[in-house]
Structure formats: structure tokens, C-alpha cells
Coordinates of C-alpha atoms and ligand atoms in Angstrom, one line a residue:
M1 CA -18.9 -49.9 19.5
R2 CA -19.9 -52.0 22.5
I3 CA -22.7 -50.1 24.3
I4 CA -23.2 -51.0 28.0
I5 CA -26.1 -49.4 29.8
E6 CA -26.2 -49.6 33.6
Q7 CA -29.0 -48.5 35.8
N8 CA -27.4 -45.5 37.5
P9 CA -24.2 -43.5 37.5
E10 CA -22.7 -45.5 40.4
A11 CA -23.1 -48.8 38.5
A12 CA -21.7 -47.3 35.3
S13 CA -18.7 -46.0 37.2
I14 CA -18.0 -49.3 38.8
R15 CA -18.3 -51.0 35.4
A16 CA -15.8 -48.6 33.9
A17 CA -13.4 -49.0 36.9
G18 CA -13.7 -52.8 36.5
W19 CA -12.6 -52.4 32.9
I20 CA -9.5 -50.5 33.9
S21 CA -8.6 -52.7 36.9
Q22 CA -9.0 -55.9 34.8
L23 CA -6.4 -54.5 32.4
I24 CA -4.0 -53.6 35.2
R25 CA -4.3 -57.1 36.6
K26 CA -3.9 -58.7 33.2
K27 CA -1.1 -56.4 32.0
P28 CA 0.7 -54.9 35.1
K29 CA 2.9 -52.8 32.8
C30 CA 0.0 -51.2 30.9
V31 CA -0.3 -47.7 29.6
L32 CA -3.5 -45.9 30.6
G33 CA -4.9 -42.8 29.2
L34 CA -6.7 -40.9 31.9
A35 CA -9.4 -38.1 31.9
T36 CA -10.5 -35.4 34.3
G37 CA -13.9 -33.9 35.0
S38 CA -16.9 -34.9 37.2
T39 CA -17.6 -38.1 35.3
P40 CA -14.4 -40.1 36.1
L41 CA -14.4 -39.1 39.8
A42 CA -16.4 -42.2 41.0
V43 CA -14.3 -44.4 38.7
Y44 CA -11.2 -43.2 40.5
G45 CA -12.9 -43.7 43.8
E46 CA -13.5 -47.3 43.0
L47 CA -10.0 -47.8 41.7
I48 CA -8.6 -46.4 44.9
R49 CA -10.8 -48.8 46.9
Q50 CA -9.6 -51.7 44.8
H51 CA -6.0 -50.6 45.5
R52 CA -6.6 -50.5 49.2
E53 CA -8.8 -53.5 49.6
E54 CA -8.0 -55.7 46.7
D55 CA -4.3 -55.1 46.2
L56 CA -4.7 -53.5 42.8
D57 CA -1.1 -52.7 42.0
W58 CA -0.2 -49.6 40.1
S59 CA 3.6 -49.9 40.5
Q60 CA 4.3 -50.6 36.9
V61 CA 1.5 -48.6 35.3
T62 CA 2.3 -45.6 33.1
S63 CA -0.4 -42.9 32.6
F64 CA -1.0 -40.1 30.2
N65 CA -3.7 -37.5 30.8
L66 CA -5.7 -36.1 27.9
D67 CA -5.4 -32.4 28.6
E68 CA -4.5 -29.4 30.8
Y69 CA -5.5 -25.8 30.9
V70 CA -2.9 -23.4 29.5
G71 CA -1.4 -21.1 32.1
L72 CA -2.3 -23.0 35.2
P73 CA 0.6 -24.4 37.4
P74 CA 0.2 -28.0 38.7
T75 CA -0.3 -26.6 42.1
H76 CA -3.4 -24.6 41.0
P77 CA -6.5 -26.3 42.5
Q78 CA -8.3 -26.2 39.1
S79 CA -5.3 -27.5 37.2
Y80 CA -5.8 -31.0 35.9
R81 CA -2.5 -32.1 37.3
Y82 CA -3.8 -31.1 40.8
F83 CA -7.1 -32.9 40.1
M84 CA -5.3 -36.1 39.2
D85 CA -3.0 -35.9 42.3
E86 CA -5.9 -35.2 44.6
N87 CA -8.4 -37.7 43.2
L88 CA -6.2 -40.6 42.2
F89 CA -2.4 -40.5 42.1
R90 CA -1.7 -39.7 45.8
H91 CA -4.0 -42.6 46.9
I92 CA -2.4 -45.3 44.8
N93 CA 1.2 -46.6 44.3
I94 CA 1.8 -45.3 40.8
P95 CA 5.4 -44.0 40.6
T96 CA 5.5 -40.2 40.0
Q97 CA 7.9 -40.7 37.1
N98 CA 5.3 -42.8 35.4
V99 CA 2.7 -40.1 35.5
N100 CA 2.2 -37.7 32.5
V101 CA -0.1 -34.8 32.5
P102 CA 0.4 -32.1 29.8
D103 CA 2.2 -29.0 31.3
G104 CA 0.1 -26.0 30.8
R105 CA 3.1 -23.7 31.4
A106 CA 5.2 -24.9 28.5
L107 CA 7.0 -22.0 26.8
D108 CA 7.3 -23.6 23.4
F109 CA 4.0 -25.3 23.0
E110 CA 4.5 -26.7 19.5
R111 CA 7.7 -28.4 20.6
Y112 CA 6.1 -29.5 23.9
C113 CA 3.1 -31.1 22.1
R114 CA 5.4 -33.0 19.8
T115 CA 7.3 -34.3 22.8
Y116 CA 4.1 -35.4 24.5
E117 CA 3.2 -37.4 21.4
K118 CA 6.7 -38.9 21.4
L119 CA 6.5 -39.9 25.0
I120 CA 3.3 -41.8 24.4
Q121 CA 4.9 -43.6 21.5
Q122 CA 8.0 -44.4 23.5
A123 CA 5.8 -45.9 26.3
G124 CA 4.5 -48.3 23.6
G125 CA 1.2 -46.4 23.0
I126 CA -1.9 -46.2 25.1
D127 CA -3.6 -49.5 25.9
L128 CA -6.8 -48.1 27.3
Q129 CA -8.0 -44.5 27.0
L130 CA -10.6 -43.4 29.4
L131 CA -12.9 -40.7 28.0
G132 CA -15.7 -38.4 29.2
I133 CA -17.8 -36.4 26.8
G134 CA -18.7 -32.8 26.7
A135 CA -22.4 -31.7 26.3
D136 CA -21.3 -30.5 22.8
G137 CA -19.8 -33.9 22.0
H138 CA -16.2 -33.1 22.5
I139 CA -13.6 -35.6 23.7
A140 CA -10.6 -34.3 25.6
F141 CA -10.7 -30.6 24.6
N142 CA -11.3 -31.3 21.0
E143 CA -14.0 -28.8 20.5
P144 CA -16.5 -28.9 17.6
G145 CA -14.7 -28.3 14.3
S146 CA -11.4 -30.0 15.5
S147 CA -9.8 -32.0 12.8
L148 CA -10.5 -35.7 13.2
G149 CA -6.8 -36.4 12.5
S150 CA -5.6 -33.8 15.0
R151 CA -2.6 -34.5 17.3
T152 CA -1.7 -33.0 20.7
R153 CA -1.9 -29.2 20.4
I154 CA -3.3 -26.0 21.8
K155 CA -7.1 -25.6 21.5
T156 CA -9.2 -22.5 22.1
L157 CA -12.2 -23.5 24.3
T158 CA -15.7 -22.7 23.2
R159 CA -18.0 -20.5 25.2
K160 CA -20.1 -23.6 26.1
T161 CA -17.1 -25.4 27.6
I162 CA -16.0 -22.3 29.5
E163 CA -19.6 -22.0 30.9
D164 CA -19.7 -25.7 31.7
N165 CA -16.4 -25.6 33.5
A166 CA -17.0 -22.3 35.3
R167 CA -18.7 -24.2 38.1
F168 CA -15.2 -25.2 39.3
F169 CA -13.9 -21.6 39.3
E170 CA -15.0 -18.5 41.2
S171 CA -16.4 -17.0 38.0
P172 CA -16.4 -17.7 34.2
S173 CA -13.8 -15.0 33.7
E174 CA -11.3 -17.1 35.6
V175 CA -11.6 -20.2 33.3
P176 CA -8.6 -20.3 31.0
R177 CA -9.4 -19.7 27.4
M178 CA -7.0 -22.3 26.0
A179 CA -6.0 -25.8 26.7
I180 CA -3.3 -28.3 25.6
T181 CA -5.1 -31.4 24.5
M182 CA -4.4 -34.8 22.9
G183 CA -5.9 -34.7 19.4
V184 CA -8.7 -36.8 18.0
G185 CA -6.1 -38.7 16.0
T186 CA -4.0 -39.2 19.2
I187 CA -7.0 -40.7 20.9
L188 CA -7.9 -42.9 18.0
D189 CA -4.4 -44.4 18.2
S190 CA -5.2 -46.0 21.6
R191 CA -5.7 -49.7 21.5
Q192 CA -9.0 -49.4 23.3
C193 CA -11.2 -46.5 24.2
L194 CA -13.6 -46.5 27.1
L195 CA -16.1 -43.7 27.0
L196 CA -18.1 -43.1 30.1
A197 CA -21.2 -40.8 30.2
T198 CA -23.8 -40.3 32.9
G199 CA -26.8 -38.0 33.3
G200 CA -29.5 -36.7 31.0
H201 CA -27.4 -33.6 30.0
K202 CA -25.1 -36.0 28.1
A203 CA -28.0 -37.8 26.3
E204 CA -27.9 -35.7 23.1
A205 CA -24.2 -35.8 22.7
V206 CA -24.2 -39.6 23.3
A207 CA -26.9 -40.2 20.7
K208 CA -25.0 -38.2 18.1
T209 CA -21.8 -39.9 19.0
V210 CA -23.1 -43.4 18.7
E211 CA -25.9 -43.1 16.1
G212 CA -25.2 -39.9 14.2
P213 CA -22.8 -39.4 11.3
V214 CA -19.1 -39.1 11.9
T215 CA -18.4 -35.4 12.0
S216 CA -15.9 -32.9 13.3
Q217 CA -18.8 -31.1 14.8
I218 CA -19.2 -33.9 17.3
T219 CA -15.6 -35.0 17.8
A220 CA -16.6 -38.1 19.9
S221 CA -18.3 -39.4 16.8
A222 CA -14.9 -40.2 15.4
L223 CA -14.8 -43.1 17.8
Q224 CA -17.1 -44.9 15.3
L225 CA -13.9 -45.3 13.2
H226 CA -12.1 -47.0 16.0
R227 CA -12.2 -50.8 16.1
D228 CA -12.4 -51.3 19.9
V229 CA -14.6 -48.8 21.7
V230 CA -16.6 -49.5 24.8
V231 CA -19.3 -47.0 25.8
V232 CA -20.6 -47.2 29.4
L233 CA -23.7 -45.3 30.1
D234 CA -26.4 -44.9 32.8
E235 CA -30.0 -45.0 31.8
S236 CA -30.3 -41.2 31.6
A237 CA -27.3 -40.8 29.3
A238 CA -28.7 -43.6 27.1
A239 CA -32.2 -42.0 27.0
L240 CA -32.0 -40.7 23.4
L241 CA -30.5 -43.7 21.7
Q242 CA -32.8 -45.3 19.1
R243 CA -31.5 -48.9 19.3
V244 CA -31.3 -49.5 23.0
D245 CA -33.1 -52.9 22.8
Y246 CA -30.5 -54.1 20.3
Y247 CA -27.6 -52.9 22.5
R248 CA -29.1 -54.7 25.5
E249 CA -29.5 -57.9 23.5
V250 CA -25.9 -57.7 22.3
E251 CA -24.7 -57.2 25.8
Q252 CA -26.7 -60.2 27.0
V253 CA -25.1 -62.4 24.4
Q254 CA -21.7 -60.9 25.1
R255 CA -22.0 -61.7 28.8
E256 CA -23.1 -65.3 28.1
I257 CA -20.0 -65.7 25.9
E258 CA -17.7 -64.3 28.5
S259 CA -19.1 -66.3 31.4
A260 CA -18.9 -69.5 29.3
F261 CA -15.3 -68.6 28.5
V262 CA -14.5 -67.9 32.1
S263 CA -16.0 -71.1 33.4
E264 CA -14.2 -73.2 30.7
P265 CA -11.7 -75.4 32.6
S266 CA -8.2 -74.2 31.8
G267 CA -5.4 -76.4 30.4
G268 CA -7.5 -79.4 29.5
Ligands
PGA301 P1 -17.6 -33.8 32.9 O1 -16.7 -33.3 31.6 O2 -17.2 -35.2 33.2 O3 -17.2 -32.8 33.9 O4 -19.0 -33.7 32.5 C1 -16.6 -34.2 30.5 C2 -15.9 -33.5 29.4 O5 -16.1 -32.3 29.2 O6 -15.1 -34.1 28.7

């Protein structure tokens, strides 16, 4: 895992956005895995800015979102489809037909989940999967106890997740009890994962994910099994990591290598 620690949430979000926009510029026809929640909001803000001010072109990008609440139509203000439309899609030039968010209203969920997996495969697989992390260490809606080999399916939300997400609804009783979510196995199939976490309330989950054992009780810890993961944190989210000095040293060396590589004259 490459651990990048920025000073504050803004800097961490800009760093994560830079990762995504660099891929889009390098591979205009890329497949992005996208996430919802409070954490990616500033990332999307920066990507919209780059689209408006720096010609970041989304016309060939395909996207797949991680999850959606069961039962909410895309027009519901708390549905993840609505979130994505409002906070990213309607501000950029990604074609609607290239956008995939699981449909929480599917009638035959088993079949629908298989189709979602197939669509990802047909698109060539996900190049870069953006991830947030729950305070209980979940990625997407893979709650503690989820199989680390799981694929897209229906998941019952934990009380903790329902409480955490109740802030977006009028009351906890309005939060859907189930979600359709990519599995841990689906996420691990992505070519690269970019986990973004900010704030002290994520510090414990981050420490367990990065430095704890791989366990289905902290589904994000499965990322240790992936060969290309970048974890972008702010100082607060990194506060409980034991090996911060080492991560900073590695990052310093990494930057030196990258800048040497960039300044290398091409073609010679
Ligand atoms: P948050 O959610 O970004 O709103 O904290 C993250 C998650 O639960 O995956």
C-alpha cells in the first residue's frame, strides 16, 4: 500500500482528484469506479473545476458506482444515483449511457447483481476504484463479516451504518435497511484502488485497515491483498498509524523518483 498523508482534508481531496484526473488524461477511455458519501464530495468538486477550467474531458470515460440503497428511486434525494447526478455527473461531459449506478429498484436482485458484474467485465474492468471507508472499516456496503471474496449482491446494513447515514435522512427510521453493493472481491478486481479517508473518526478504521490483520471484520483490510492500492489521508485520519515516519520517508523517495522521471528528456 502506498500511504500518502496530507495536512488537511482539502489537500487530501485535491491529491485524490489529481490521481483520477491524471488517469483520465492518460487514458481517456478509462473505466472509473466511483463512491458516494461525504468524503468524495471535495474530490468531485475539484474534478468539476478541472473540467471547467482545465479541459478535463470525460466524453469517453465509463463509470461504475459501488452501491445503492435498496428501494430508493434514482430521483430520491438520498439515492446514490441522485447524489452522483447532483455532485458530479451533471457538471461534467460524461455521456449518460456511460454511467452505471446499481438500481435499487431491481425486481430480481440476484439476476441484476450478476448483470452488474458482467457490465463491469464487458467494459474491460475497472481501472481505478475510488473508495471511502466506514468508521467500522467497511468499503462500499461490505459490512463487517462480509466474505472477502464477495461479489455484487444485497447486503443488510449494520445499526452503526444506519446511524452514521441517518444524518442525511429526516430520521434513522427512514434509512433503508438494505443496499446493493459491489463485493470485496469485485473491488479487489480493480486494477488500482484509491482509498480516501479524512477526519479523526476514521483513524481507528484506517489503522486497522493498513496495519491490522486481514479480516472480514474490517473489510477494507482486504486491500492489503491488492497489489496496487493508494491510501490518501489527512493528518487526523492518519493519527493512529504506528509507522507514519516510514510512510513519509517512502513518499519522499517516491516523489523524488517521479520528479526525476518527469524531468527526464523524452525521446533521447
Ligand atoms: P463517508 O462514508 O464518506 O460519508 O464518511 C464513507 C463510507 O461509509 O464508505
